[in-house]
mmCIF file of C-alpha atoms and ligand atoms in Angstrom:
data_model
loop_
_atom_site.group_PDB
_atom_site.id
_atom_site.type_symbol
_atom_site.label_atom_id
_atom_site.label_comp_id
_atom_site.label_asym_id
_atom_site.label_seq_id
_atom_site.Cartn_x
_atom_site.Cartn_y
_atom_site.Cartn_z
ATOM 1 C CA MET A 1 -6.213 -15.595 19.419
ATOM 2 C CA GLU A 2 -8.973 -17.320 17.507
ATOM 3 C CA LYS A 3 -9.819 -16.519 13.893
ATOM 4 C CA ARG A 4 -13.565 -16.057 13.414
ATOM 5 C CA SER A 5 -15.899 -15.155 10.554
ATOM 6 C CA GLU A 6 -14.950 -13.417 7.343
ATOM 7 C CA LEU A 7 -15.635 -9.692 7.545
ATOM 8 C CA TYR A 8 -14.665 -8.583 4.045
ATOM 9 C CA ARG A 9 -13.140 -10.106 0.949
ATOM 10 C CA GLY A 10 -11.247 -7.511 -1.089
ATOM 11 C CA LYS A 11 -9.392 -7.912 -4.357
ATOM 12 C CA ALA A 12 -6.138 -9.129 -2.777
ATOM 13 C CA LYS A 13 -6.813 -9.693 0.923
ATOM 14 C CA THR A 14 -9.483 -11.225 3.110
ATOM 15 C CA VAL A 15 -10.246 -9.697 6.490
ATOM 16 C CA TYR A 16 -11.402 -11.884 9.410
ATOM 17 C CA GLN A 17 -12.807 -11.051 12.825
ATOM 18 C CA THR A 18 -11.087 -12.590 15.832
ATOM 19 C CA ASP A 19 -12.156 -13.330 19.402
ATOM 20 C CA ASP A 20 -10.577 -9.969 20.290
ATOM 21 C CA PRO A 21 -12.896 -7.145 19.109
ATOM 22 C CA ASN A 22 -9.840 -4.900 18.663
ATOM 23 C CA ARG A 23 -7.943 -7.244 16.354
ATOM 24 C CA LEU A 24 -8.409 -8.534 12.791
ATOM 25 C CA VAL A 25 -6.614 -11.110 10.705
ATOM 26 C CA LEU A 26 -5.453 -9.905 7.277
ATOM 27 C CA GLU A 27 -5.008 -12.805 4.884
ATOM 28 C CA PHE A 28 -2.844 -11.980 1.865
ATOM 29 C CA ARG A 29 -4.078 -14.001 -1.102
ATOM 30 C CA ASN A 30 -2.305 -14.866 -4.366
ATOM 31 C CA ASP A 31 -4.967 -12.965 -6.335
ATOM 32 C CA THR A 32 -3.459 -10.117 -8.288
ATOM 33 C CA SER A 33 -5.698 -7.542 -9.898
ATOM 34 C CA ALA A 34 -5.329 -4.453 -12.015
ATOM 35 C CA PHE A 35 -7.545 -1.954 -13.815
ATOM 36 C CA ASP A 36 -10.171 -1.934 -11.021
ATOM 37 C CA GLY A 37 -10.392 -5.698 -10.940
ATOM 38 C CA GLU A 38 -10.757 -6.179 -14.712
ATOM 39 C CA LYS A 39 -7.519 -8.182 -14.951
ATOM 40 C CA VAL A 40 -7.173 -10.869 -12.280
ATOM 41 C CA GLU A 41 -4.661 -13.701 -11.955
ATOM 42 C CA GLN A 42 -3.392 -16.059 -9.293
ATOM 43 C CA LEU A 43 0.349 -15.739 -8.797
ATOM 44 C CA ASP A 44 2.005 -18.487 -6.743
ATOM 45 C CA ASP A 45 3.576 -17.298 -3.483
ATOM 46 C CA LYS A 46 2.504 -13.676 -3.922
ATOM 47 C CA GLY A 47 0.442 -13.781 -0.721
ATOM 48 C CA MET A 48 3.365 -15.082 1.326
ATOM 49 C CA VAL A 49 5.835 -12.601 -0.144
ATOM 50 C CA ASN A 50 3.489 -9.640 0.365
ATOM 51 C CA ASN A 51 2.524 -10.654 3.903
ATOM 52 C CA ARG A 52 6.156 -10.922 4.980
ATOM 53 C CA PHE A 53 7.137 -7.820 2.998
ATOM 54 C CA ASN A 54 4.358 -5.797 4.612
ATOM 55 C CA HIS A 55 5.344 -6.984 8.074
ATOM 56 C CA PHE A 56 8.967 -5.982 7.457
ATOM 57 C CA ILE A 57 8.084 -2.495 6.169
ATOM 58 C CA MET A 58 5.511 -1.762 8.893
ATOM 59 C CA THR A 59 8.084 -2.800 11.507
ATOM 60 C CA ARG A 60 10.596 -0.298 10.045
ATOM 61 C CA LEU A 61 7.903 2.412 10.046
ATOM 62 C CA GLU A 62 6.944 1.686 13.678
ATOM 63 C CA GLU A 63 10.623 1.971 14.615
ATOM 64 C CA ALA A 64 10.661 5.385 12.932
ATOM 65 C CA GLY A 65 7.737 6.513 15.116
ATOM 66 C CA ILE A 66 4.896 6.104 12.615
ATOM 67 C CA PRO A 67 1.818 4.515 14.244
ATOM 68 C CA THR A 68 0.805 1.399 12.297
ATOM 69 C CA GLN A 69 -1.786 -1.383 12.529
ATOM 70 C CA LEU A 70 0.965 -3.920 13.202
ATOM 71 C CA ASP A 71 0.487 -6.544 15.885
ATOM 72 C CA LYS A 72 2.200 -9.727 14.708
ATOM 73 C CA LEU A 73 2.905 -12.119 11.876
ATOM 74 C CA LEU A 74 0.653 -15.179 12.290
ATOM 75 C CA SER A 75 1.632 -17.403 9.361
ATOM 76 C CA ASP A 76 2.994 -17.219 5.817
ATOM 77 C CA ASN A 77 -0.172 -15.558 4.573
ATOM 78 C CA GLU A 78 -1.717 -13.984 7.670
ATOM 79 C CA SER A 79 -1.010 -11.058 9.962
ATOM 80 C CA LEU A 80 -2.786 -9.942 13.105
ATOM 81 C CA VAL A 81 -3.556 -6.204 12.980
ATOM 82 C CA LYS A 82 -5.373 -3.554 14.973
ATOM 83 C CA LYS A 83 -8.957 -3.152 13.857
ATOM 84 C CA LEU A 84 -9.255 0.308 12.339
ATOM 85 C CA GLU A 85 -12.164 2.418 11.198
ATOM 86 C CA MET A 86 -10.784 2.951 7.710
ATOM 87 C CA ILE A 87 -10.851 6.386 6.073
ATOM 88 C CA PRO A 88 -12.097 5.770 2.506
ATOM 89 C CA VAL A 89 -9.316 7.662 0.746
ATOM 90 C CA GLU A 90 -5.950 6.640 -0.656
ATOM 91 C CA CYS A 91 -2.921 8.854 -0.090
ATOM 92 C CA VAL A 92 -0.420 8.826 -2.963
ATOM 93 C CA VAL A 93 3.044 10.364 -2.899
ATOM 94 C CA ARG A 94 5.150 10.450 -6.058
ATOM 95 C CA ASN A 95 8.897 10.981 -6.292
ATOM 96 C CA ILE A 96 9.097 10.186 -10.018
ATOM 97 C CA ALA A 97 6.377 10.560 -12.669
ATOM 98 C CA ALA A 98 4.669 7.292 -13.670
ATOM 99 C CA GLY A 99 1.246 5.657 -14.001
ATOM 100 C CA SER A 100 -1.893 7.772 -13.882
ATOM 101 C CA LEU A 101 0.082 11.024 -13.501
ATOM 102 C CA VAL A 102 1.753 10.424 -16.850
ATOM 103 C CA ARG A 103 -1.577 9.567 -18.490
ATOM 104 C CA ARG A 104 -3.423 12.486 -16.894
ATOM 105 C CA LEU A 105 -0.886 15.241 -17.536
ATOM 106 C CA GLY A 106 0.909 13.881 -20.582
ATOM 107 C CA VAL A 107 4.281 14.220 -18.862
ATOM 108 C CA GLU A 108 7.239 11.964 -19.448
ATOM 109 C CA GLU A 109 7.565 8.787 -17.345
ATOM 110 C CA GLY A 110 10.707 8.932 -15.235
ATOM 111 C CA LYS A 111 10.800 12.682 -14.612
ATOM 112 C CA GLU A 112 11.966 13.399 -11.077
ATOM 113 C CA LEU A 113 9.370 15.385 -9.141
ATOM 114 C CA ASN A 114 10.694 18.203 -7.016
ATOM 115 C CA PRO A 115 8.969 18.573 -4.638
ATOM 116 C CA PRO A 116 7.395 15.118 -4.438
ATOM 117 C CA THR A 117 3.655 15.393 -5.095
ATOM 118 C CA PHE A 118 0.693 14.355 -2.938
ATOM 119 C CA GLU A 119 -2.737 13.225 -4.186
ATOM 120 C CA PHE A 120 -5.918 11.915 -2.575
ATOM 121 C CA PHE A 121 -8.122 9.354 -4.342
ATOM 122 C CA LEU A 122 -11.537 8.167 -3.200
ATOM 123 C CA LYS A 123 -11.665 4.394 -2.620
ATOM 124 C CA ASN A 124 -14.506 3.497 -4.970
ATOM 125 C CA ASP A 125 -14.008 0.820 -7.630
ATOM 126 C CA ALA A 126 -17.335 1.559 -9.353
ATOM 127 C CA LEU A 127 -16.173 5.151 -9.922
ATOM 128 C CA HIS A 128 -12.585 4.042 -10.699
ATOM 129 C CA ASP A 129 -11.101 5.682 -7.583
ATOM 130 C CA PRO A 130 -11.514 9.324 -8.669
ATOM 131 C CA MET A 131 -9.052 11.945 -7.505
ATOM 132 C CA VAL A 132 -10.515 14.161 -4.770
ATOM 133 C CA ASN A 133 -9.194 17.141 -2.846
ATOM 134 C CA GLU A 134 -9.277 18.222 0.769
ATOM 135 C CA TYR A 135 -12.527 20.154 0.332
ATOM 136 C CA HIS A 136 -14.337 17.060 -0.991
ATOM 137 C CA ILE A 137 -12.978 14.963 1.869
ATOM 138 C CA GLN A 138 -14.209 17.441 4.467
ATOM 139 C CA ALA A 139 -17.508 18.308 2.764
ATOM 140 C CA PHE A 140 -18.536 14.660 2.480
ATOM 141 C CA GLY A 141 -17.289 13.839 5.979
ATOM 142 C CA TRP A 142 -14.723 11.209 4.946
ATOM 143 C CA ALA A 143 -12.130 12.773 7.278
ATOM 144 C CA SER A 144 -11.678 15.911 9.381
ATOM 145 C CA LYS A 145 -9.332 18.771 8.554
ATOM 146 C CA GLU A 146 -7.033 17.583 11.319
ATOM 147 C CA GLN A 147 -7.024 14.006 10.023
ATOM 148 C CA ILE A 148 -6.281 15.288 6.504
ATOM 149 C CA GLU A 149 -3.253 17.204 7.820
ATOM 150 C CA GLN A 150 -2.077 14.143 9.767
ATOM 151 C CA MET A 151 -2.463 11.855 6.741
ATOM 152 C CA LYS A 152 -0.302 14.221 4.679
ATOM 153 C CA THR A 153 2.334 14.572 7.393
ATOM 154 C CA LEU A 154 2.543 10.809 8.011
ATOM 155 C CA THR A 155 2.552 9.944 4.304
ATOM 156 C CA PHE A 156 5.531 12.268 3.729
ATOM 157 C CA LYS A 157 7.266 10.885 6.831
ATOM 158 C CA VAL A 158 6.877 7.402 5.335
ATOM 159 C CA ASN A 159 8.533 8.809 2.206
ATOM 160 C CA SER A 160 11.630 9.973 4.037
ATOM 161 C CA VAL A 161 11.974 6.658 5.909
ATOM 162 C CA LEU A 162 11.351 4.385 2.920
ATOM 163 C CA LYS A 163 13.167 6.369 0.228
ATOM 164 C CA SER A 164 16.439 5.869 2.073
ATOM 165 C CA LEU A 165 15.642 2.260 3.017
ATOM 166 C CA PHE A 166 15.058 1.389 -0.653
ATOM 167 C CA GLU A 167 17.993 3.528 -1.797
ATOM 168 C CA GLN A 168 20.321 1.411 0.365
ATOM 169 C CA ALA A 169 18.970 -1.629 -1.488
ATOM 170 C CA GLY A 170 19.685 -0.069 -4.904
ATOM 171 C CA LEU A 171 16.022 0.762 -5.523
ATOM 172 C CA LEU A 172 14.113 3.912 -6.421
ATOM 173 C CA LEU A 173 10.804 4.466 -4.624
ATOM 174 C CA VAL A 174 8.851 5.963 -7.526
ATOM 175 C CA ASP A 175 5.424 6.285 -5.872
ATOM 176 C CA TYR A 176 3.164 4.550 -3.359
ATOM 177 C CA LYS A 177 -0.323 4.437 -1.908
ATOM 178 C CA LEU A 178 -1.209 4.427 1.785
ATOM 179 C CA GLU A 179 -4.494 3.965 3.635
ATOM 180 C CA PHE A 180 -5.160 5.174 7.148
ATOM 181 C CA GLY A 181 -7.721 4.352 9.783
ATOM 182 C CA VAL A 182 -8.664 5.454 13.259
ATOM 183 C CA VAL A 183 -8.598 3.578 16.561
ATOM 184 C CA ASP A 184 -9.133 5.163 19.985
ATOM 185 C CA GLY A 185 -9.088 8.576 18.312
ATOM 186 C CA GLN A 186 -5.614 7.986 16.853
ATOM 187 C CA LEU A 187 -4.775 8.024 13.146
ATOM 188 C CA VAL A 188 -2.941 4.818 12.263
ATOM 189 C CA LEU A 189 -1.406 3.444 9.051
ATOM 190 C CA GLY A 190 -3.439 0.436 7.880
ATOM 191 C CA ASP A 191 -3.819 -1.867 4.887
ATOM 192 C CA GLU A 192 -0.434 -2.771 3.366
ATOM 193 C CA PHE A 193 2.851 -1.574 1.963
ATOM 194 C CA THR A 194 3.943 -4.067 -0.700
ATOM 195 C CA PRO A 195 5.023 -4.015 -4.367
ATOM 196 C CA ASP A 196 1.289 -4.311 -5.173
ATOM 197 C CA GLY A 197 0.780 -0.727 -3.982
ATOM 198 C CA CYS A 198 3.986 1.067 -4.873
ATOM 199 C CA ARG A 199 6.423 1.431 -7.745
ATOM 200 C CA LEU A 200 10.020 0.337 -7.309
ATOM 201 C CA TRP A 201 12.688 0.595 -9.994
ATOM 202 C CA ASP A 202 16.210 -0.740 -10.010
ATOM 203 C CA ALA A 203 18.325 2.360 -9.378
ATOM 204 C CA LYS A 204 20.839 1.580 -12.137
ATOM 205 C CA THR A 205 18.775 -0.014 -14.905
ATOM 206 C CA ARG A 206 15.352 1.446 -13.987
ATOM 207 C CA GLU A 207 13.911 -2.055 -14.419
ATOM 208 C CA LYS A 208 10.377 -2.241 -12.986
ATOM 209 C CA LEU A 209 10.156 -4.477 -9.916
ATOM 210 C CA ASP A 210 6.531 -3.911 -8.858
ATOM 211 C CA LYS A 211 2.934 -4.500 -9.962
ATOM 212 C CA ASP A 212 3.554 -2.659 -13.252
ATOM 213 C CA ARG A 213 5.094 -5.986 -14.380
ATOM 214 C CA PHE A 214 1.578 -7.438 -14.016
ATOM 215 C CA ARG A 215 -0.281 -4.396 -15.393
ATOM 216 C CA GLN A 216 1.985 -4.272 -18.452
ATOM 217 C CA GLY A 217 2.232 -8.060 -18.951
ATOM 218 C CA LEU A 218 6.006 -8.077 -18.490
ATOM 219 C CA GLY A 219 6.036 -11.413 -16.614
ATOM 220 C CA GLY A 220 8.273 -12.337 -13.690
ATOM 221 C CA VAL A 221 5.983 -10.557 -11.219
ATOM 222 C CA VAL A 222 6.580 -12.606 -8.070
ATOM 223 C CA GLU A 223 10.249 -13.072 -9.051
ATOM 224 C CA ALA A 224 10.591 -9.260 -8.997
ATOM 225 C CA TYR A 225 8.827 -9.000 -5.603
ATOM 226 C CA ARG A 226 11.188 -11.689 -4.265
ATOM 227 C CA GLU A 227 14.186 -9.795 -5.634
ATOM 228 C CA VAL A 228 13.127 -6.617 -3.834
ATOM 229 C CA ALA A 229 12.455 -8.541 -0.610
ATOM 230 C CA GLN A 230 15.823 -10.258 -0.785
ATOM 231 C CA ARG A 231 17.673 -6.957 -1.343
ATOM 232 C CA LEU A 232 15.935 -5.474 1.716
ATOM 233 C CA GLY A 233 16.653 -8.530 3.856
ATOM 234 C CA VAL A 234 13.022 -9.615 4.263
ATOM 235 C CA GLU A 235 12.860 -13.215 5.469
ATOM 236 C CA LEU A 236 10.774 -15.327 3.080
ATOM 237 C CA SER A 237 9.727 -18.938 3.517
HETATM 238 P P1 LIG B 1 -9.735 -3.716 -1.799
HETATM 239 O O1 LIG B 1 -10.795 -3.435 -0.762
HETATM 240 O O2 LIG B 1 -9.217 -2.443 -2.407
HETATM 241 O O3 LIG B 1 -10.141 -4.721 -2.826
HETATM 242 P P2 LIG B 1 -7.958 -5.511 -0.267
HETATM 243 O O4 LIG B 1 -8.181 -6.766 -1.007
HETATM 244 O O5 LIG B 1 -6.572 -5.160 0.082
HETATM 245 O O6 LIG B 1 -8.452 -4.222 -1.045
HETATM 246 O O7 LIG B 1 -8.884 -5.574 1.007
HETATM 247 C C1 LIG B 1 -8.478 -5.228 2.258
HETATM 248 C C2 LIG B 1 -9.535 -4.337 2.892
HETATM 249 O O8 LIG B 1 -9.302 -4.281 4.297
HETATM 250 C C3 LIG B 1 -9.488 -2.909 2.373
HETATM 251 O O9 LIG B 1 -10.805 -2.451 2.127
HETATM 252 C C4 LIG B 1 -8.858 -2.120 3.519
HETATM 253 O O10 LIG B 1 -9.328 -0.788 3.580
HETATM 254 C C5 LIG B 1 -9.288 -2.932 4.741
HETATM 255 N N1 LIG B 1 -8.310 -2.861 5.840
HETATM 256 C C6 LIG B 1 -6.971 -2.914 5.733
HETATM 257 N N2 LIG B 1 -6.362 -2.838 6.930
HETATM 258 C C7 LIG B 1 -7.354 -2.737 7.849
HETATM 259 C C8 LIG B 1 -7.378 -2.610 9.281
HETATM 260 N N3 LIG B 1 -6.256 -2.594 9.979
HETATM 261 N N4 LIG B 1 -8.592 -2.518 9.899
HETATM 262 C C9 LIG B 1 -9.737 -2.538 9.162
HETATM 263 N N5 LIG B 1 -9.786 -2.669 7.820
HETATM 264 C C10 LIG B 1 -8.606 -2.764 7.153
HETATM 265 N N1 LIG B 2 -2.197 2.400 -6.165
HETATM 266 C C1 LIG B 2 -2.735 1.376 -5.392
HETATM 267 N N2 LIG B 2 -4.077 1.172 -5.430
HETATM 268 C C2 LIG B 2 -4.911 1.902 -6.192
HETATM 269 C C3 LIG B 2 -4.360 2.936 -6.979
HETATM 270 C C4 LIG B 2 -3.007 3.152 -6.951
HETATM 271 O O1 LIG B 2 -2.003 0.702 -4.671
HETATM 272 O O2 LIG B 2 -6.137 1.666 -6.176
HETATM 273 C C5 LIG B 2 -0.738 2.654 -6.144
HETATM 274 C C6 LIG B 2 -0.049 2.218 -7.427
HETATM 275 O O3 LIG B 2 0.444 0.897 -7.316
HETATM 276 C C7 LIG B 2 1.084 3.216 -7.544
HETATM 277 C C8 LIG B 2 0.540 4.482 -6.866
HETATM 278 O O4 LIG B 2 -0.532 4.049 -6.035
HETATM 279 O O5 LIG B 2 2.208 2.777 -6.819
HETATM 280 C C9 LIG B 2 0.049 5.519 -7.843
HETATM 281 O O6 LIG B 2 -0.851 4.913 -8.727
HETATM 282 P P1 LIG B 2 -1.398 5.689 -10.003
HETATM 283 O O7 LIG B 2 -2.239 6.847 -9.565
HETATM 284 O O8 LIG B 2 -0.264 6.016 -10.910
HETATM 285 O O9 LIG B 2 -2.420 4.695 -10.670
HETATM 286 P P2 LIG B 2 -2.329 3.414 -11.615
HETATM 287 O O10 LIG B 2 -1.067 3.417 -12.386
HETATM 288 O O11 LIG B 2 -2.474 2.273 -10.666
HETATM 289 O O12 LIG B 2 -3.519 3.590 -12.501
#
């Protein structure tokens, strides 16, 4: 496999073409951003931790029968993945109230949500990723009704797999964001699952061990990511 030209540089990852038209390289950078890119910092080792973390989680999801982009780990900061036609929406499941839900509805952070909730957001930084519903997604052609149903089913399946995985590590999976894409007509989990895109709290102390440490200026961001990785048994370099 040969890495070729840069295809896209996002806020935290760079995507490269390869000599195989069906494969891309995802490079996880140390850049950490919040508030639609308004706050940006370089955090040593974050790219390595997230790349290895993502590989570990996607492997567990594959084992549970969820189709993912996963091909293989290439280096500390790079993974080889299937090239997907990304659907421009984010799928968010919440087990506990936090973040934008708390701000939007004025509910108390930490309230357990029964049932867990599901939300779609449009991927659009200029519009601050507005919340959209299934009618918007269909009407504007971002995904079909069938793909919408599959995204919901798979996102909840991820919840049942990961909630118990994190629980065994003494962690609460508060909420998370997933992105899907399509290859050969199949809906596949893409992008990443890392502490940059989910909320994880220590089950006993409710200490925040995710990107909220960065958003809220709590410090110890990568240390927290490392702690989570170590509890799960993710191999770091
Ligand atoms: P953002 O675009 O939000 O700034 P990133 O820095 O994470 O985010 O950039 C990664 C980009 O690569 C995202 O736009 C994401 O949708 C896209 N992407 C992730 N996985 C794949 C994949 N397997 N195939 C094609 N594109 C992907
Ligand atoms: N999230 C993400 N990317 C986004 C928006 C949200 O990864 O562009 C994740 C976020 O880390 C959290 C979950 O999705 O785990 C729900 O985020 P929320 O809607 O509460 O928004 P935020 O607090 O980021 O404003």
